[in-house]
mmCIF file of C-alpha atoms in Angstrom:
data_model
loop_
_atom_site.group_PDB
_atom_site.id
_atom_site.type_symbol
_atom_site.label_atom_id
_atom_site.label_comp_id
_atom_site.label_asym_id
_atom_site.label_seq_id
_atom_site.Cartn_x
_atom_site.Cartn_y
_atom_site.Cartn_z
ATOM 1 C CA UNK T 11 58.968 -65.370 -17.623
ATOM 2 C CA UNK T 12 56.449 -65.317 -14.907
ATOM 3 C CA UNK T 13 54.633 -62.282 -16.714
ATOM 4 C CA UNK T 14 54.299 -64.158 -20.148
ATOM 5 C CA UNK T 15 52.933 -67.319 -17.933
ATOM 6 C CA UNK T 16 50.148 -65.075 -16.005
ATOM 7 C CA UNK T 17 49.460 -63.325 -19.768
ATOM 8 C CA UNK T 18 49.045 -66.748 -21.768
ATOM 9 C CA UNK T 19 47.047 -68.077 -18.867
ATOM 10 C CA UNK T 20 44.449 -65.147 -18.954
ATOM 11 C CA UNK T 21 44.405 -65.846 -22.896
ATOM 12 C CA UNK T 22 43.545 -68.957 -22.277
ATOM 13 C CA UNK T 23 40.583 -68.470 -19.739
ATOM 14 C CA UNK T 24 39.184 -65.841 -21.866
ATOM 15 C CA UNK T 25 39.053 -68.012 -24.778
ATOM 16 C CA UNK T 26 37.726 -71.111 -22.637
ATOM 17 C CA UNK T 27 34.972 -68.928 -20.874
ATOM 18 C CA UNK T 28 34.002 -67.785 -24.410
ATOM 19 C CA UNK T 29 33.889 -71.112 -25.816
ATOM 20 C CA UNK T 30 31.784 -71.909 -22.925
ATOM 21 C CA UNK T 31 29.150 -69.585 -23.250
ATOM 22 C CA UNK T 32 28.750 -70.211 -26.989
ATOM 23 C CA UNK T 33 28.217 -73.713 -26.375
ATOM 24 C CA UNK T 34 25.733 -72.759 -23.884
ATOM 25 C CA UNK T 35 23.738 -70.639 -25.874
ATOM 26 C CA UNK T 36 24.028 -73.069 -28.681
ATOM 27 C CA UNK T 37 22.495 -75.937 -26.114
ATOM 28 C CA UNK T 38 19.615 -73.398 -24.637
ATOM 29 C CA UNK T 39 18.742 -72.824 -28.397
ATOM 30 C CA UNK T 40 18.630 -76.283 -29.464
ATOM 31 C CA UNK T 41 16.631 -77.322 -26.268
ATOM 32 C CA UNK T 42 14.089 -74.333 -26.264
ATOM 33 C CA UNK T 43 13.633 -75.294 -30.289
ATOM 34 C CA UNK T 44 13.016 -79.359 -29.125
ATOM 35 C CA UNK T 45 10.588 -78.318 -26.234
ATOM 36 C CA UNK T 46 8.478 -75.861 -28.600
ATOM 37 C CA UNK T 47 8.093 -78.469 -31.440
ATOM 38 C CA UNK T 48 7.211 -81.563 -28.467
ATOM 39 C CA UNK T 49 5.090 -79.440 -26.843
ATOM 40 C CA UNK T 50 3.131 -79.182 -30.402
ATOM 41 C CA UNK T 51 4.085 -75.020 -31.179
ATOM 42 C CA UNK T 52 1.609 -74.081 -34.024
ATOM 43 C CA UNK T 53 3.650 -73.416 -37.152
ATOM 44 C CA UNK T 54 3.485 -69.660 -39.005
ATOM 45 C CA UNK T 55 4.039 -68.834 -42.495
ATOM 46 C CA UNK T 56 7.923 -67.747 -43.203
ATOM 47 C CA UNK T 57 6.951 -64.113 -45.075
ATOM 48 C CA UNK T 58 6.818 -64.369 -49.160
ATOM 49 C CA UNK T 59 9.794 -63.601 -51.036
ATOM 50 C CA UNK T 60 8.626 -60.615 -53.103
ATOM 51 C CA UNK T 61 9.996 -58.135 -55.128
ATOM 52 C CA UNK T 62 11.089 -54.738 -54.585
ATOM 53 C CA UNK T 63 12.935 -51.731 -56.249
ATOM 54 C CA UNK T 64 15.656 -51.110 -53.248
ATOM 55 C CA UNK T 65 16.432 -54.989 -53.099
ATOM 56 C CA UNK T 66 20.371 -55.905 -54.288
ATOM 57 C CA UNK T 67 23.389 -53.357 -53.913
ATOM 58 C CA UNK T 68 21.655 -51.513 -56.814
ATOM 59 C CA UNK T 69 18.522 -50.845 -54.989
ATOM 60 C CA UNK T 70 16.632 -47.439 -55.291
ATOM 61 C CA UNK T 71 13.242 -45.790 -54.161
ATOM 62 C CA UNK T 72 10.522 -46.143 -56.089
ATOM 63 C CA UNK T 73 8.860 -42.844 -55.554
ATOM 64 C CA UNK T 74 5.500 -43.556 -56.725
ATOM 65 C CA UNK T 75 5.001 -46.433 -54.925
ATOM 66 C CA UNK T 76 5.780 -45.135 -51.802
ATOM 67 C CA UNK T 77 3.631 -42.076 -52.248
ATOM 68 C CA UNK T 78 0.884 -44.892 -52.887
ATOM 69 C CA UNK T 79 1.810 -46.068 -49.711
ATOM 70 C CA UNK T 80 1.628 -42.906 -47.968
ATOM 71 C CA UNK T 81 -1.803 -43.186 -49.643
ATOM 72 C CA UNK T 82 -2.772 -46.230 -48.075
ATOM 73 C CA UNK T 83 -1.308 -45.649 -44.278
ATOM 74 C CA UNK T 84 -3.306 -42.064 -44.356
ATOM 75 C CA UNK T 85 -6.632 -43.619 -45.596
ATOM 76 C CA UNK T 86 -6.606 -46.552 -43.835
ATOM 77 C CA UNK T 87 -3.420 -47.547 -41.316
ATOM 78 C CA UNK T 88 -3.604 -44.039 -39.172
ATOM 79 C CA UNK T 89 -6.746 -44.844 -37.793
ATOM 80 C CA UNK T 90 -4.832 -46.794 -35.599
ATOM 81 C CA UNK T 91 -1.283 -46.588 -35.960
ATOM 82 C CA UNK T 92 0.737 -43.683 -35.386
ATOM 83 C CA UNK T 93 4.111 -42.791 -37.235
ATOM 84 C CA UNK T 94 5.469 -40.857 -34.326
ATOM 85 C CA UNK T 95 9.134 -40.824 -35.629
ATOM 86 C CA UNK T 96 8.503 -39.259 -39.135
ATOM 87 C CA UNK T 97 7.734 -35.315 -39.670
ATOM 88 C CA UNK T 98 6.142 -33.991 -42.248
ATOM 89 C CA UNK T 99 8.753 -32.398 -43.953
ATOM 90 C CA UNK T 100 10.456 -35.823 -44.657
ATOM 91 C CA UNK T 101 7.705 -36.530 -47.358
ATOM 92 C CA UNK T 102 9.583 -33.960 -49.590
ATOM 93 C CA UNK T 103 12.382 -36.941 -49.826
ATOM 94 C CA UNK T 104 9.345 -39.338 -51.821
ATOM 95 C CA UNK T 105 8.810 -36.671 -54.287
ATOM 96 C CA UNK T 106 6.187 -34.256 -52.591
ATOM 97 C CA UNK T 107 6.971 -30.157 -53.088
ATOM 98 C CA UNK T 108 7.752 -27.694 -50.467
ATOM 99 C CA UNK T 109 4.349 -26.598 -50.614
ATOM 100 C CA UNK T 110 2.535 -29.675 -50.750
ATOM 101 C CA UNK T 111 4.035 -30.570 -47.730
ATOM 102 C CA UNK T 112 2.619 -27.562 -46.101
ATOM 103 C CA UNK T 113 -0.602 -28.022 -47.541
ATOM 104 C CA UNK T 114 -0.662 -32.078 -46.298
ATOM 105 C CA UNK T 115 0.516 -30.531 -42.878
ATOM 106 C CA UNK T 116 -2.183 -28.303 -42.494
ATOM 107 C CA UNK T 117 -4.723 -30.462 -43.358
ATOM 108 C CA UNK T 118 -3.688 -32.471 -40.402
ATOM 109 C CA UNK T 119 -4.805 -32.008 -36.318
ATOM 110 C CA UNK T 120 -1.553 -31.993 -33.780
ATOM 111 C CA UNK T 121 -1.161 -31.297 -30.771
ATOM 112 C CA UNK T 122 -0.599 -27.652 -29.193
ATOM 113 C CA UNK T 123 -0.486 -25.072 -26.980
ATOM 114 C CA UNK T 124 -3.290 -21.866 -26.181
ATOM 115 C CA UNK T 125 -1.507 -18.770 -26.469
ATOM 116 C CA UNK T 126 -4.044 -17.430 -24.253
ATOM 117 C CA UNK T 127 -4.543 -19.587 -21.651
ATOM 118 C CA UNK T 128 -1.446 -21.883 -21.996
ATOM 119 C CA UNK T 129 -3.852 -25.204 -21.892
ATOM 120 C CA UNK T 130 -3.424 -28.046 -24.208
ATOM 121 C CA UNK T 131 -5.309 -27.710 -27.306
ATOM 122 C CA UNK T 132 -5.282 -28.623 -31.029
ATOM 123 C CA UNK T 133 -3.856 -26.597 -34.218
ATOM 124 C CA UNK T 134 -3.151 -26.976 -37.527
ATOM 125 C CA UNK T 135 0.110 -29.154 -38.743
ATOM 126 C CA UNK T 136 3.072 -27.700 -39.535
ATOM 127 C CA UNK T 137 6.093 -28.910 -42.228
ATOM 128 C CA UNK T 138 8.517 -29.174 -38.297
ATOM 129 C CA UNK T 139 5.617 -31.372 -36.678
ATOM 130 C CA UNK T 140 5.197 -35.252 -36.489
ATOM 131 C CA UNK T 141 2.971 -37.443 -37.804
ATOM 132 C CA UNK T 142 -0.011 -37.257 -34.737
ATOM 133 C CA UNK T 143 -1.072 -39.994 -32.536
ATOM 134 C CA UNK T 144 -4.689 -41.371 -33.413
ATOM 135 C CA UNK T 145 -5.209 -41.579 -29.719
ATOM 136 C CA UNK T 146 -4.524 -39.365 -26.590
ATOM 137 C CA UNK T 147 -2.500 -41.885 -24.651
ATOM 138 C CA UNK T 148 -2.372 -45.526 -24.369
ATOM 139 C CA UNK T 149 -5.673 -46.603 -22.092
ATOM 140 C CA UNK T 150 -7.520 -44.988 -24.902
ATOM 141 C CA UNK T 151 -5.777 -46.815 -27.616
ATOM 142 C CA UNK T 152 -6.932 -50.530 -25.795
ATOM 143 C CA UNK T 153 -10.152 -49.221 -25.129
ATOM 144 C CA UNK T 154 -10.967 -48.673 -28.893
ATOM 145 C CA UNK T 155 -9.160 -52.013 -29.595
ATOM 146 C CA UNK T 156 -10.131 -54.744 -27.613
ATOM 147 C CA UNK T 157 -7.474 -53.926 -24.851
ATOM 148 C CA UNK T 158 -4.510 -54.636 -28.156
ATOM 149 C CA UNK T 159 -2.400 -51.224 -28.230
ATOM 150 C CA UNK T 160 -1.669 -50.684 -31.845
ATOM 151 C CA UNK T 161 1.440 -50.447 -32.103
ATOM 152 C CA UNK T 162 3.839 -47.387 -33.717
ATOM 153 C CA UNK T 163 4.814 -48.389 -37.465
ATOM 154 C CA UNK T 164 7.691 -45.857 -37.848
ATOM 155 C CA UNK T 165 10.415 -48.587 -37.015
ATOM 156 C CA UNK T 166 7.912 -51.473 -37.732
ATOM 157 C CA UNK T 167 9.870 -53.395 -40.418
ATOM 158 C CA UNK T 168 12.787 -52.679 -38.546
ATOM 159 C CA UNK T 169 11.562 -54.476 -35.600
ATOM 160 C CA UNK T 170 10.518 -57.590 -37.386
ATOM 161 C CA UNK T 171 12.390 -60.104 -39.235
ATOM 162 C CA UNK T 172 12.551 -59.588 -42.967
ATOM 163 C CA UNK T 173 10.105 -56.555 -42.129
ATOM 164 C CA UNK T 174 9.123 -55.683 -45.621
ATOM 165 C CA UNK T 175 8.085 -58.915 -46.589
ATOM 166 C CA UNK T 176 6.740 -59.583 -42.894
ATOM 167 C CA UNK T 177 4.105 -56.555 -43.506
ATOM 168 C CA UNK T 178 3.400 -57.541 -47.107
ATOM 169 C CA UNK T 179 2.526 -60.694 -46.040
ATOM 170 C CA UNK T 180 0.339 -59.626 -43.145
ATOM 171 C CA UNK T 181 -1.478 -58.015 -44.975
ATOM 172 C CA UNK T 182 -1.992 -60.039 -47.521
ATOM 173 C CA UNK T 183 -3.119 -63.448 -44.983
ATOM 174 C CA UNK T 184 -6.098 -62.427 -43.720
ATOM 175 C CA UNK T 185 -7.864 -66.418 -43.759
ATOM 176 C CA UNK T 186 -10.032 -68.918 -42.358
ATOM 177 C CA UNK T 187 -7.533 -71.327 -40.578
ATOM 178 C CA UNK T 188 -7.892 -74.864 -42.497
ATOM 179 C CA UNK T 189 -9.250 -78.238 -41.195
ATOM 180 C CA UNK T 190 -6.432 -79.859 -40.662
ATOM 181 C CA UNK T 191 -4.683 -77.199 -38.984
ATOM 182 C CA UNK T 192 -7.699 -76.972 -36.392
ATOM 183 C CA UNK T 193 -7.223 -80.703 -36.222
ATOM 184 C CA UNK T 194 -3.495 -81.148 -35.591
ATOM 185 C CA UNK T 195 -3.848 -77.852 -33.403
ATOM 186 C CA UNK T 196 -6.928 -77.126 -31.638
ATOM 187 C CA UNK T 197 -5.583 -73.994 -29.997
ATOM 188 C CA UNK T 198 -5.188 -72.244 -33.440
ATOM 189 C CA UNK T 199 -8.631 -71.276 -33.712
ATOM 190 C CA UNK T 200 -8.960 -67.959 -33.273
ATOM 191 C CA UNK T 201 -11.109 -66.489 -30.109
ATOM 192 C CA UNK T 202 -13.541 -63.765 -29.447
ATOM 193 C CA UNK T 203 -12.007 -60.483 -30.995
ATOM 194 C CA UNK T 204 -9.380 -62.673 -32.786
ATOM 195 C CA UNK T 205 -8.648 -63.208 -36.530
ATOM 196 C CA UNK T 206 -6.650 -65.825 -37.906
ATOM 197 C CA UNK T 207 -3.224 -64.664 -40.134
ATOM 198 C CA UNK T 208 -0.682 -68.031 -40.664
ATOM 199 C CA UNK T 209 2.198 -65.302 -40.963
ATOM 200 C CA UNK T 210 1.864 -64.065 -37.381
ATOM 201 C CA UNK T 211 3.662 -66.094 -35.505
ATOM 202 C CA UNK T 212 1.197 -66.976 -32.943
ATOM 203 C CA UNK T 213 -1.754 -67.377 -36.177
ATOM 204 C CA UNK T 214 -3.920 -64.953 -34.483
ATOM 205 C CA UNK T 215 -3.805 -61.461 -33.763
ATOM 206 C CA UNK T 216 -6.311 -58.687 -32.795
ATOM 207 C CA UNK T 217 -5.740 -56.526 -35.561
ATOM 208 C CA UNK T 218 -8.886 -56.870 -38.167
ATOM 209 C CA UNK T 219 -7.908 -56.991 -41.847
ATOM 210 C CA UNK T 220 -7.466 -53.624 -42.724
ATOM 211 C CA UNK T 221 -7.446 -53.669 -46.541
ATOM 212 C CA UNK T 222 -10.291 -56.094 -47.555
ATOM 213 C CA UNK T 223 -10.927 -55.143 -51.063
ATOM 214 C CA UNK T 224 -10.151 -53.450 -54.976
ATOM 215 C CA UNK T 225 -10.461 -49.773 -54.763
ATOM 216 C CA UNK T 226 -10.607 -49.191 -51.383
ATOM 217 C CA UNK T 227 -7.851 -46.176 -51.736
ATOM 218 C CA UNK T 228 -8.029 -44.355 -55.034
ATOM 219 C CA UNK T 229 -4.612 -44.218 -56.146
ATOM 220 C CA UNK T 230 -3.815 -40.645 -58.150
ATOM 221 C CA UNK T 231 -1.618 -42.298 -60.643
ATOM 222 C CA UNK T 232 -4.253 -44.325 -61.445
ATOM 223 C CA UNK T 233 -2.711 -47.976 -60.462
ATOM 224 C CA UNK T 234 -5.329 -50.516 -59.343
ATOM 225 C CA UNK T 235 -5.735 -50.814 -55.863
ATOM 226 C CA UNK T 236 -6.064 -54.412 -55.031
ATOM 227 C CA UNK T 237 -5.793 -56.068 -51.569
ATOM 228 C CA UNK T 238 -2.156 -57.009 -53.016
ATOM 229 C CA UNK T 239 -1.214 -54.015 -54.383
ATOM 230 C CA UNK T 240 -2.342 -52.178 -51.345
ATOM 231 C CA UNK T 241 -0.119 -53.919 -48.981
ATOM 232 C CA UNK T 242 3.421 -53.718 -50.778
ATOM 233 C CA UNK T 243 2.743 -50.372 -51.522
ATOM 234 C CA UNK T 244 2.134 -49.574 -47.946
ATOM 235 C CA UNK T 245 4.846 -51.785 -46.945
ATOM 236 C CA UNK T 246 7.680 -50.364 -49.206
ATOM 237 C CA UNK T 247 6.505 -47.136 -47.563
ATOM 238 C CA UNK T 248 6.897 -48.232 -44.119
ATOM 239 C CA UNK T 249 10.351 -49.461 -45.355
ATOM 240 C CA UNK T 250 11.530 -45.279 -45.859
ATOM 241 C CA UNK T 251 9.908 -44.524 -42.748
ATOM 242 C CA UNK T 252 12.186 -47.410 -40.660
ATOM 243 C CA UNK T 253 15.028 -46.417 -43.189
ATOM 244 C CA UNK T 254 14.877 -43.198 -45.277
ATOM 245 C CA UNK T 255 18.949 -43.324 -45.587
ATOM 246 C CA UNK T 256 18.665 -46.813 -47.195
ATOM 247 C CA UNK T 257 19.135 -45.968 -50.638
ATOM 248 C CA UNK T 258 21.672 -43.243 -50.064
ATOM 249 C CA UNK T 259 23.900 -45.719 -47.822
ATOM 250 C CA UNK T 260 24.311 -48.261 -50.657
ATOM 251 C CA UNK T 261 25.213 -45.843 -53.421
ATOM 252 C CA UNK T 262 27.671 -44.208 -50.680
ATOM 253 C CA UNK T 263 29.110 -47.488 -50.214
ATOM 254 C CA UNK T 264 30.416 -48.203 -53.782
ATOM 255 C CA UNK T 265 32.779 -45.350 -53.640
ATOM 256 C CA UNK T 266 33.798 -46.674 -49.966
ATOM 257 C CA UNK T 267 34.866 -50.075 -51.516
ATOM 258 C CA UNK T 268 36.505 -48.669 -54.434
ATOM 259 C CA UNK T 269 38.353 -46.581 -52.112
ATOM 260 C CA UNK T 270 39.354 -49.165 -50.023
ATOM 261 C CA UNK T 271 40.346 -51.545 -52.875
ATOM 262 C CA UNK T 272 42.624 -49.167 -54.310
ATOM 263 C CA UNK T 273 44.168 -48.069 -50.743
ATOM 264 C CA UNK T 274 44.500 -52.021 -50.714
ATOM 265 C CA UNK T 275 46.213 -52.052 -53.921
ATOM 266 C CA UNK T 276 48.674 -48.736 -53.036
ATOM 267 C CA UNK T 277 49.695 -50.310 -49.863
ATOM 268 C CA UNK T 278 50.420 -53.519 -51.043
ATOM 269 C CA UNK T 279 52.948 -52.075 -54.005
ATOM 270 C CA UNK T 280 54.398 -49.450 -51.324
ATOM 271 C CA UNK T 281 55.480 -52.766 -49.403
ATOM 272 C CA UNK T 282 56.961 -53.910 -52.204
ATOM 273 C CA UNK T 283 58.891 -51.181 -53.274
ATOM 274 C CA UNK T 284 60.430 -50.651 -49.740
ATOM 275 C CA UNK T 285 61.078 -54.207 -48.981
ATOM 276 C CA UNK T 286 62.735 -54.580 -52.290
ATOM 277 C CA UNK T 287 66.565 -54.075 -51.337
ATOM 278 C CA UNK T 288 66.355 -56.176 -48.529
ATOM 279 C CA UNK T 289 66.590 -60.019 -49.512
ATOM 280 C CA UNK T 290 65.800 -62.295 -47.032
ATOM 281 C CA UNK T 291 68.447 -64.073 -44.357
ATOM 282 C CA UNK T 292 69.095 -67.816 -45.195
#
């Protein structure tokens, strides 16, 4: 008797102190939410709710576009960005050939090794390499960027809430902040080296706009570049890159829950049929 007393009161601790700390958290939420608004927190942009092909349970790659994008991060994004968790040899799941991948490799600077002299030097890509960093090392990074350290985009709409539509967007909100924005919040203007984007969440960000105008990457498929265009095609891309198993894990799931519904099914007849003899004591 004394056991099941010392069990039930543990139970019962563990379920206060967890009670506890959710209504904890729940009041440091609340309060950190009322202090931002009274102190007068300038309000972002929630991201747009746009369209794309590997939205819904049904969702699948849309090839093309994400070799546009591919298009637009090489031509424009990797001047500053790096993609340092995505090898070449991945592009061949976007549609590219064997051999195209070697030949995109090639084309591209990485890191190496001197045979000779066993120093650091430079060689052509390879199909097994990664995507190269634009810069040497960080201190060179924030001195080509007004001390801001671009960061990696490999996990990038990963890392952000509703990433997709968070990069789209970005893009996409290059502007002037208006009037009565400036009015209401004085510290929204953007300073020196600054640009103003009402989907970042603090308006302004270092980052100049990057894609500025029609045609600024030739797409091969012939699709017109605009600014808009340019930025969900870059940002379904960076999608695969956070994700490349997306597609694949919702057309493995299907099979899963069919599975599991008929297991479901099974077991709940097999009960049935062995609990049928026994009727139940009045």
């Amino acid at each position: 008797m004394t056991k099941l007393l010392s069990v039930r009161l543990v139970a019962i601790l563990v379920g206060l102190g967890f009670t506890v700390a959710v209504l904890w958290g729940f009041l440091v939420g609340a309060y950190n939410a009322a202090t931002e608004e009274a102190a007068g927190h300038v309000p972002y942009e929630h991201p747009k709710e746009l369209s794309w092909s590997f939205d819904g349970p049904f969702g699948k790659w849309d090839k093309a576009q994400l070799q546009r994008g591919l298009k637009v991060y090489d031509e424009v994004c990797s001047a500053c960005h790096s993609l340092k968790f995505v090898a070449f040899r991945d592009l061949e799941q976007i549609g590219y050939s064997e051999a195209m991948v070697k030949a995109y490799a090639a084309a591209k600077t990485v890191p190496g090794i001197d045979p000779n002299t066993g120093e650091a030097s430079t060689r052509p890509g390879l199909p097994t390499d990664y995507f190269p960093s634009p810069y040497p090392n960080n201190v060179a990074a924030a001195a080509a960027n007004n001390n801001a350290i671009p960061p990696d985009l490999s996990l990038m709409t990963k890392a952000r809430g509703d990433g997709t539509n968070y990069v789209a967007s970005l893009l996409m909100g290059y502007q002037e902040p208006s009037a009565e924005l400036l009015e209401e919040h004085p510290e929204a203007a953007p300073g020196p080296g600054l640009y103003h984007n009402p989907y970042f969440p603090n308006l302004n960000l270092a980052m100049a706009p990057p894609l500025t105008s029609t045609g600024q990457v030739t797409y091969d498929d012939g699709t017109e570049a605009t600014v808009e265009q340019m930025s969900k095609d870059v940002a379904a891309f960076l999608t695969w890159t956070a994700e490349p198993t997306l597609v694949k894990r919702k057309q493995t799931g299907w099979p899963v829950l069919i599975f599991l519904l008929f297991a479901t099914v099974l077991a709940y007849m097999s009960k049935k049929q062995i609990w049928s003899a026994v009727k139940p004591k009045k």
